[in-house]
Every structure is written in C-alpha cells, then in structure tokens.
Amino acid sequence: MKCKRCRRKAEVHLRQHNSAFCRGCFVFFLQRQVQRAVEKQRMFTRDEEVLVAVSGGKDSLALWDILAELGFRTAGVHLALGIGAYSQASTEKTEAFARARGQRLITVRLEEEGVAIPTVVAATHRSACAACGIIKRHYFDRLAFEYGFPVLATGHNLDDEAARLLGNVLHWQVRHLAKQHPVMQSTHERFVRKVKPLFRISEYETAAYAFLRGIDYVVDECPNSVGATQLVYKDALNRLETVMSGTKLAFVQEFLRTGRQAFVGHSGGVPETCTRCGAPAFGSLCAFCGLLQEVEAKRQRRPAASSASETP
Ligand code: SF4
Ligand SMILES: [Zn+2]
Ligand SMILES: [Zn+2]
C-alpha cells in the first residue's frame, strides 16, 4: 500500500479513515487532525497558554508533543499518584520528557499531600480508581486555576471517549451524557475550560505517533486497571471495530452531532461552592473534601500543605 500523501511505501494503516501513510506523512497527518479539532471545536487560541495534564503514558505525552510541535504555548501538570513502581516510572518519564523539550512542568506528589492513592484506599471504602478519579480532577482543576491557566487539556482519545459513552448509555447516565463533550466550558469561577484535543484520535494512532516520534512513555498499565469496567467496554468496542471499521468514530461523532441534544438540560445545573475548600461542589462539600473527611475520620489528621514544585 502507498502513502496517501506522498505515494512512498506506507507504514501506518488507518482502517477507519481508509488510508495509509509513510512515517513522516503520518506524523504530519495526526498533528493536522489535532489542529483541526482544536480549531473546529474552538478549544483554545494561540494566545492562550494550555496546561496539559500528563500521566507519563502515550496519550498525554503524545498530546503535549503535538501541541508543542503545532506551536501552541504549553506547560504540563503531573500528579505522582504514589502507586509504587508504576508511579515512579510515570513521574520519571514525564520529567525526562519536559526536560528534553525545555517545557515547564508542575508536579504534585500526592504522598506529600497525604492523599497517595494507596493511603486513601486503605482509609476509605472507595475503589482505587474511584478515589483516583476524584483526586485527579480536584488537583488538575485547582492547579490550572491557581497557576492562572485559561484552559486544561487532557489526553483522552477516541477509545476512551467511545468507552465512556458506551458506559453512560448502558446505564442511562443522563447527567454524564449531557456533559460528555470535547470542550467543557467553565461553570464556576474556579473551573477553567477543559478540552480533549485527541477525542477523534484512536489509541492505535497515539501509540503509532508516540513510537514514530521516539517518545519514551510508561508502557506498563497501572496495576489498579486490572478488571476495570472501562477495559471491558473498550474490548467490546474493539470487537465491533474489527468487524465494522469506523464504529468508534461514528459512535462518538454522531452522539456529539445528534444524540447529545436529547440530554442538554439534564446536566444538573451549575455547581455551588465547597464550604471547605472553595472548589465547585454539588452539595456543601466537593467530592474531594468528602473523600478527605473519610480519610481524616479514619486517620484523625489533616493533609499537609501543598507540595507543588515546578521545573525548570
Ligand atoms: S487505573 Fe485507576 S488507580 Fe490507576 S491511574 Fe487509572 S484511575 Fe488511577
Ligand atoms: Zn508519505
Ligand atoms: Zn472542597
């Protein structure tokens, strides 16, 4: 098969787009796809500095690389989750990536904050992923606001969005369906806009991009991901995709184009303010402070002051 753009020998085959590219043209193609998504969905402008949430995995590092290569002003934010060797490797890879490209990186070590994932799990009845989701959302929102960024970008890809959509549909989570969109505008003074520039890019494509760009990312999955429901949905969608190429893209795209309209107005309204930390909340406490209360009740202590550090 020949490269669609330059007619040289193709190395990356994209079934859902019914096309194939050589290495150089694939990198170009993917960067342009992301640029188009950013522009079409009005995610951010070239005047805005984008804070990229980076885990050390292929998607978030590929996203940071793409945005920087496209000439957007970027900085990274990373949470060291405290999940043993996995977190250690994630932090090392993220820091090495930022150093090599001279990019600014904000790192928060959850152990120093008193909320490392294993600590929280041991002190509450929550699953690791439930606790982790609440903590990540809280810190990313908080750091983006406190450091004055107008927009926070995450590396959620097409597979993530399709799996999330399937889960929301299977359980008819109307509130979540109303909110599922690649651009989440601010609904509270302490919320910055949140965007997903990779929402049309498949996991296969980000993996190929990371490989071709020589990005050194954490290959191992988090040990807590074993048996995660999200993976079951991804597996089901992958089976459909094998038989019907383009299913994931059509599922997400058509939901955004037509299906989502049915749920607008069910988003649960605008959030109030957490009486403890000032973050957006549905109720008197935000989800993070609710979690902290559980930890404190068990441990009878408050978390240490913020330990954010910044490089370079
Ligand atoms: S698998 Fe669960 S615990 Fe691990 S990083 Fe993801 S959400 Fe956090
Ligand atoms: Zn080519
Ligand atoms: Zn709070």
Short mmCIF file of C-alpha atoms and ligand atoms in Angstrom, two decimals:
data_model
loop_
_atom_site.label_atom_id
_atom_site.label_comp_id
_atom_site.label_asym_id
_atom_site.label_seq_id
_atom_site.Cartn_x
_atom_site.Cartn_y
_atom_site.Cartn_z
CA MET A 1 0.00 0.00 0.00
CA LYS A 2 1.24 3.50 -0.83
CA CYS A 3 1.24 6.62 1.32
CA LYS A 4 -1.88 8.66 0.58
CA ARG A 5 0.09 11.90 0.69
CA CYS A 6 3.47 11.26 -0.98
CA ARG A 7 2.98 7.83 -2.66
CA ARG A 8 6.02 6.31 -0.92
CA LYS A 9 5.68 2.97 0.86
CA ALA A 10 3.05 3.25 3.62
CA GLU A 11 3.88 2.10 7.17
CA VAL A 12 0.82 3.14 9.15
CA HIS A 13 -2.56 1.83 8.01
CA LEU A 14 -5.68 3.60 9.24
CA ARG A 15 -8.69 1.45 8.51
CA GLN A 16 -11.25 3.87 9.93
CA HIS A 17 -10.00 6.56 7.52
CA ASN A 18 -9.47 4.02 4.74
CA SER A 19 -5.96 5.36 4.17
CA ALA A 20 -2.28 4.70 4.87
CA PHE A 21 0.77 6.91 5.39
CA CYS A 22 4.54 6.76 5.47
CA ARG A 23 6.18 7.77 8.75
CA GLY A 24 6.69 11.44 8.03
CA CYS A 25 3.26 11.93 6.49
CA PHE A 26 1.53 10.12 9.35
CA VAL A 27 3.11 12.46 11.90
CA PHE A 28 2.03 15.42 9.74
CA PHE A 29 -1.47 13.96 9.29
CA LEU A 30 -2.00 13.39 13.00
CA GLN A 31 -0.78 16.83 14.00
CA ARG A 32 -3.14 18.40 11.44
CA GLN A 33 -6.05 16.28 12.70
CA VAL A 34 -5.48 17.62 16.21
CA GLN A 35 -5.09 21.18 14.96
CA ARG A 36 -8.37 20.88 13.09
CA ALA A 37 -10.14 19.54 16.19
CA VAL A 38 -8.76 22.40 18.30
CA GLU A 39 -9.91 24.98 15.75
CA LYS A 40 -13.26 23.45 14.87
CA GLN A 41 -14.30 22.92 18.47
CA ARG A 42 -12.81 26.31 19.49
CA MET A 43 -10.81 24.66 22.27
CA PHE A 44 -8.22 27.44 22.65
CA THR A 45 -6.41 30.08 20.67
CA ARG A 46 -2.71 30.67 20.08
CA ASP A 47 -2.81 33.48 22.65
CA GLU A 48 -3.81 31.12 25.44
CA GLU A 49 -1.30 29.04 27.37
CA VAL A 50 -2.55 25.47 27.63
CA LEU A 51 -1.95 23.35 30.72
CA VAL A 52 -1.61 19.71 29.62
CA ALA A 53 -2.39 17.01 32.20
CA VAL A 54 0.35 14.43 31.72
CA SER A 55 0.42 10.98 33.28
CA GLY A 56 3.58 9.68 31.60
CA GLY A 57 1.53 7.44 29.30
CA LYS A 58 1.49 7.56 25.50
CA ASP A 59 -1.67 9.62 25.05
CA SER A 60 -0.86 12.56 27.28
CA LEU A 61 2.79 12.75 26.20
CA ALA A 62 1.76 12.49 22.53
CA LEU A 63 -0.76 15.29 23.12
CA TRP A 64 1.87 17.52 24.72
CA ASP A 65 4.27 16.79 21.88
CA ILE A 66 1.65 17.53 19.20
CA LEU A 67 0.51 20.82 20.75
CA ALA A 68 4.10 21.99 21.24
CA GLU A 69 5.00 20.97 17.66
CA LEU A 70 1.96 22.86 16.37
CA GLY A 71 3.38 25.95 18.05
CA PHE A 72 0.86 26.30 20.90
CA ARG A 73 2.12 27.67 24.22
CA THR A 74 2.04 24.75 26.66
CA ALA A 75 3.03 23.67 30.16
CA GLY A 76 2.49 20.28 31.81
CA VAL A 77 0.96 19.26 35.10
CA HIS A 78 1.70 15.85 36.59
CA LEU A 79 0.43 14.05 39.69
CA ALA A 80 2.72 11.47 41.26
CA LEU A 81 -0.01 9.13 42.48
CA GLY A 82 2.10 7.10 44.90
CA ILE A 83 1.24 3.75 43.26
CA GLY A 84 4.64 2.08 43.75
CA ALA A 85 6.97 1.42 40.82
CA TYR A 86 4.27 2.37 38.29
CA SER A 87 4.02 5.92 39.62
CA GLN A 88 7.77 6.24 39.99
CA ALA A 89 8.31 5.31 36.34
CA SER A 90 5.46 7.62 35.25
CA THR A 91 6.98 10.60 37.03
CA GLU A 92 10.48 9.87 35.72
CA LYS A 93 9.29 9.63 32.11
CA THR A 94 7.20 12.79 32.40
CA GLU A 95 10.06 14.77 33.93
CA ALA A 96 12.51 13.48 31.31
CA PHE A 97 10.10 14.47 28.51
CA ALA A 98 9.70 18.01 29.89
CA ARG A 99 13.45 18.40 30.46
CA ALA A 100 14.38 17.22 26.96
CA ARG A 101 11.99 19.72 25.36
CA GLY A 102 12.62 22.59 27.78
CA GLN A 103 8.93 22.61 28.76
CA ARG A 104 7.62 23.88 32.07
CA LEU A 105 6.23 21.12 34.31
CA ILE A 106 4.25 21.41 37.54
CA THR A 107 4.46 18.24 39.64
CA VAL A 108 2.48 17.41 42.77
CA ARG A 109 3.42 14.39 44.84
CA LEU A 110 0.28 13.02 46.45
CA GLU A 111 2.31 11.27 49.16
CA GLU A 112 3.46 14.68 50.38
CA GLU A 113 -0.15 15.88 50.28
CA GLY A 114 -1.25 12.95 52.45
CA VAL A 115 -3.50 11.58 49.70
CA ALA A 116 -1.43 8.97 47.86
CA ILE A 117 -3.89 6.55 46.24
CA PRO A 118 -2.97 3.51 48.41
CA THR A 119 -3.31 5.66 51.57
CA VAL A 120 -6.77 6.86 50.58
CA VAL A 121 -7.91 3.38 49.57
CA ALA A 122 -6.73 1.94 52.89
CA ALA A 123 -8.60 4.63 54.82
CA THR A 124 -11.90 4.53 52.89
CA HIS A 125 -14.23 2.04 51.30
CA ARG A 126 -13.59 3.52 47.81
CA SER A 127 -12.02 1.61 44.95
CA ALA A 128 -8.60 2.83 43.82
CA CYS A 129 -9.96 4.18 40.54
CA ALA A 130 -12.92 5.96 42.16
CA ALA A 131 -10.61 7.70 44.65
CA CYS A 132 -8.02 8.39 41.98
CA GLY A 133 -10.59 9.99 39.66
CA ILE A 134 -11.79 12.38 42.37
CA ILE A 135 -8.25 13.31 43.41
CA LYS A 136 -7.01 13.84 39.85
CA ARG A 137 -9.97 16.02 38.91
CA HIS A 138 -9.55 18.11 42.05
CA TYR A 139 -5.83 18.74 41.64
CA PHE A 140 -5.94 19.37 37.91
CA ASP A 141 -8.80 21.87 38.29
CA ARG A 142 -7.17 23.52 41.29
CA LEU A 143 -3.69 23.80 39.81
CA ALA A 144 -4.98 25.12 36.48
CA PHE A 145 -6.93 27.80 38.36
CA GLU A 146 -4.22 28.67 40.89
CA TYR A 147 -1.48 28.94 38.27
CA GLY A 148 -3.73 31.12 36.11
CA PHE A 149 -4.13 28.91 33.02
CA PRO A 150 -7.26 29.59 30.96
CA VAL A 151 -7.56 26.01 29.72
CA LEU A 152 -6.69 22.47 30.78
CA ALA A 153 -6.13 19.77 28.11
CA THR A 154 -6.30 16.05 28.78
CA GLY A 155 -5.12 13.13 26.62
CA HIS A 156 -8.46 11.29 26.39
CA ASN A 157 -8.54 9.61 22.99
CA LEU A 158 -11.32 8.21 20.79
CA ASP A 159 -11.21 4.81 22.53
CA ASP A 160 -11.61 6.48 25.94
CA GLU A 161 -14.49 8.62 24.73
CA ALA A 162 -16.26 5.73 22.99
CA ALA A 163 -15.90 3.52 26.09
CA ARG A 164 -17.16 6.31 28.31
CA LEU A 165 -20.11 6.91 26.01
CA LEU A 166 -20.96 3.21 25.95
CA GLY A 167 -20.87 3.07 29.76
CA ASN A 168 -23.05 6.17 30.04
CA VAL A 169 -25.56 4.77 27.55
CA LEU A 170 -25.68 1.31 29.12
CA HIS A 171 -26.55 2.86 32.48
CA TRP A 172 -28.50 5.82 31.04
CA GLN A 173 -26.42 8.31 32.94
CA VAL A 174 -28.27 11.32 31.57
CA ARG A 175 -26.25 13.83 33.60
CA HIS A 176 -23.00 12.41 32.31
CA LEU A 177 -24.37 12.20 28.76
CA ALA A 178 -25.32 15.88 28.92
CA LYS A 179 -21.76 16.72 29.93
CA GLN A 180 -19.86 14.44 27.55
CA HIS A 181 -18.21 16.79 25.08
CA PRO A 182 -14.62 17.52 23.96
CA VAL A 183 -14.98 21.07 25.32
CA MET A 184 -16.28 21.70 28.81
CA GLN A 185 -16.79 25.40 29.37
CA SER A 186 -16.25 26.87 32.81
CA THR A 187 -19.36 26.71 35.00
CA HIS A 188 -17.73 28.12 38.16
CA GLU A 189 -15.20 30.88 38.87
CA ARG A 190 -12.64 28.27 39.96
CA PHE A 191 -13.19 25.99 36.97
CA VAL A 192 -11.09 26.61 33.86
CA ARG A 193 -12.22 25.34 30.45
CA LYS A 194 -11.38 21.65 29.91
CA VAL A 195 -10.67 20.21 26.48
CA LYS A 196 -9.85 16.86 24.86
CA PRO A 197 -7.94 17.55 21.63
CA LEU A 198 -7.43 13.80 20.94
CA PHE A 199 -11.15 12.90 21.07
CA ARG A 200 -11.13 11.81 17.39
CA ILE A 201 -7.70 10.12 17.53
CA SER A 202 -7.64 6.38 18.25
CA GLU A 203 -5.40 4.66 20.78
CA TYR A 204 -3.67 2.92 17.86
CA GLU A 205 -2.87 6.28 16.31
CA THR A 206 -1.46 7.81 19.51
CA ALA A 207 0.65 4.69 20.06
CA ALA A 208 1.97 4.86 16.48
CA TYR A 209 2.64 8.59 16.86
CA ALA A 210 4.49 8.15 20.18
CA PHE A 211 6.59 5.37 18.64
CA LEU A 212 7.43 7.32 15.48
CA ARG A 213 8.29 10.45 17.45
CA GLY A 214 10.55 8.45 19.79
CA ILE A 215 8.54 9.40 22.88
CA ASP A 216 9.64 7.39 25.90
CA TYR A 217 6.41 6.66 27.79
CA VAL A 218 5.30 4.23 30.51
CA VAL A 219 4.27 1.06 28.74
CA ASP A 220 3.04 -0.81 31.82
CA GLU A 221 -0.56 -0.22 32.80
CA CYS A 222 -1.44 0.92 36.30
CA PRO A 223 -1.80 -2.23 38.48
CA ASN A 224 -5.24 -0.99 39.55
CA SER A 225 -6.56 -1.07 35.99
CA VAL A 226 -6.87 -4.86 36.03
CA GLY A 227 -10.55 -5.73 35.67
CA ALA A 228 -11.62 -2.09 35.23
CA THR A 229 -15.08 -1.76 33.66
CA GLN A 230 -13.69 0.74 31.18
CA LEU A 231 -11.47 -2.02 29.74
CA VAL A 232 -14.48 -4.31 29.29
CA TYR A 233 -16.21 -1.57 27.26
CA LYS A 234 -13.05 -0.99 25.25
CA ASP A 235 -12.80 -4.67 24.49
CA ALA A 236 -16.42 -4.81 23.33
CA LEU A 237 -15.88 -1.79 21.08
CA ASN A 238 -12.67 -3.26 19.67
CA ARG A 239 -14.60 -6.38 18.66
CA LEU A 240 -17.19 -4.26 16.88
CA GLU A 241 -14.45 -2.22 15.24
CA THR A 242 -12.80 -5.38 13.87
CA VAL A 243 -15.98 -6.35 12.05
CA MET A 244 -17.24 -2.84 11.32
CA SER A 245 -14.37 -0.45 10.83
CA GLY A 246 -15.15 3.12 11.86
CA THR A 247 -17.70 2.14 14.55
CA LYS A 248 -15.99 4.02 17.39
CA LEU A 249 -15.58 7.22 15.44
CA ALA A 250 -19.18 7.15 14.18
CA PHE A 251 -20.49 6.34 17.68
CA VAL A 252 -18.77 9.35 19.26
CA GLN A 253 -19.19 11.70 16.31
CA GLU A 254 -22.89 11.04 15.82
CA PHE A 255 -23.53 11.31 19.54
CA LEU A 256 -21.96 14.78 19.51
CA ARG A 257 -23.76 15.75 16.32
CA THR A 258 -27.26 14.46 17.11
CA GLY A 259 -27.68 12.22 20.18
CA ARG A 260 -26.36 14.65 22.76
CA GLN A 261 -29.10 17.18 22.01
CA ALA A 262 -31.59 14.92 23.77
CA PHE A 263 -29.72 15.29 27.06
CA VAL A 264 -28.97 19.02 27.10
CA GLY A 265 -30.72 20.46 30.12
CA HIS A 266 -30.03 17.38 32.24
CA SER A 267 -26.51 18.37 33.29
CA GLY A 268 -27.51 19.01 36.90
CA GLY A 269 -27.19 22.79 36.68
CA VAL A 270 -24.30 24.97 37.77
CA PRO A 271 -22.24 23.91 40.77
CA GLU A 272 -22.19 25.73 44.10
CA THR A 273 -19.06 26.36 46.17
CA CYS A 274 -17.49 23.88 48.58
CA THR A 275 -17.73 25.27 52.11
CA ARG A 276 -14.36 23.78 52.99
CA CYS A 277 -12.02 24.45 50.05
CA GLY A 278 -13.90 26.85 47.75
CA ALA A 279 -13.92 24.42 44.82
CA PRO A 280 -17.08 23.83 42.76
CA ALA A 281 -19.43 21.43 44.52
CA PHE A 282 -22.84 19.82 44.14
CA GLY A 283 -23.79 19.98 47.82
CA SER A 284 -21.98 21.64 50.73
CA LEU A 285 -18.72 19.74 50.20
CA CYS A 286 -16.92 18.96 46.94
CA ALA A 287 -16.17 15.31 46.13
CA PHE A 288 -12.52 15.76 47.14
CA CYS A 289 -13.34 17.23 50.58
CA GLY A 290 -15.88 14.46 51.11
CA LEU A 291 -13.10 11.98 50.44
CA LEU A 292 -10.71 13.84 52.74
CA GLN A 293 -13.25 13.73 55.54
CA GLU A 294 -13.42 9.98 55.21
CA VAL A 295 -9.62 9.73 55.35
CA GLU A 296 -9.45 12.07 58.34
CA ALA A 297 -12.16 10.26 60.19
CA LYS A 298 -10.01 7.18 59.95
CA ARG A 299 -6.63 8.79 60.47
CA GLN A 300 -7.57 11.78 62.60
CA ARG A 301 -5.23 14.12 60.83
CA ARG A 302 -5.32 16.86 58.20
CA PRO A 303 -3.32 16.71 54.92
CA ALA A 304 -0.04 18.63 54.75
CA ALA A 305 0.17 21.99 52.92
CA SER A 306 0.50 21.96 49.12
CA SER A 307 3.78 20.47 47.90
CA ALA A 308 3.62 21.63 44.27
CA SER A 309 7.03 22.00 42.69
CA GLU A 310 7.89 23.48 39.33
CA THR A 311 10.62 22.95 36.75
CA PRO A 312 12.61 24.40 35.09
S1 SF4 B 1 -6.10 2.66 36.73
FE1 SF4 B 1 -7.28 3.62 38.37
S2 SF4 B 1 -5.81 3.95 40.03
FE2 SF4 B 1 -4.63 3.58 38.18
S3 SF4 B 1 -4.19 5.61 37.35
FE3 SF4 B 1 -6.07 4.88 36.35
S4 SF4 B 1 -7.75 5.69 37.62
FE4 SF4 B 1 -5.85 5.85 38.83
ZN ZN B 2 4.20 9.97 2.73
ZN ZN B 3 -13.77 21.02 48.74
#
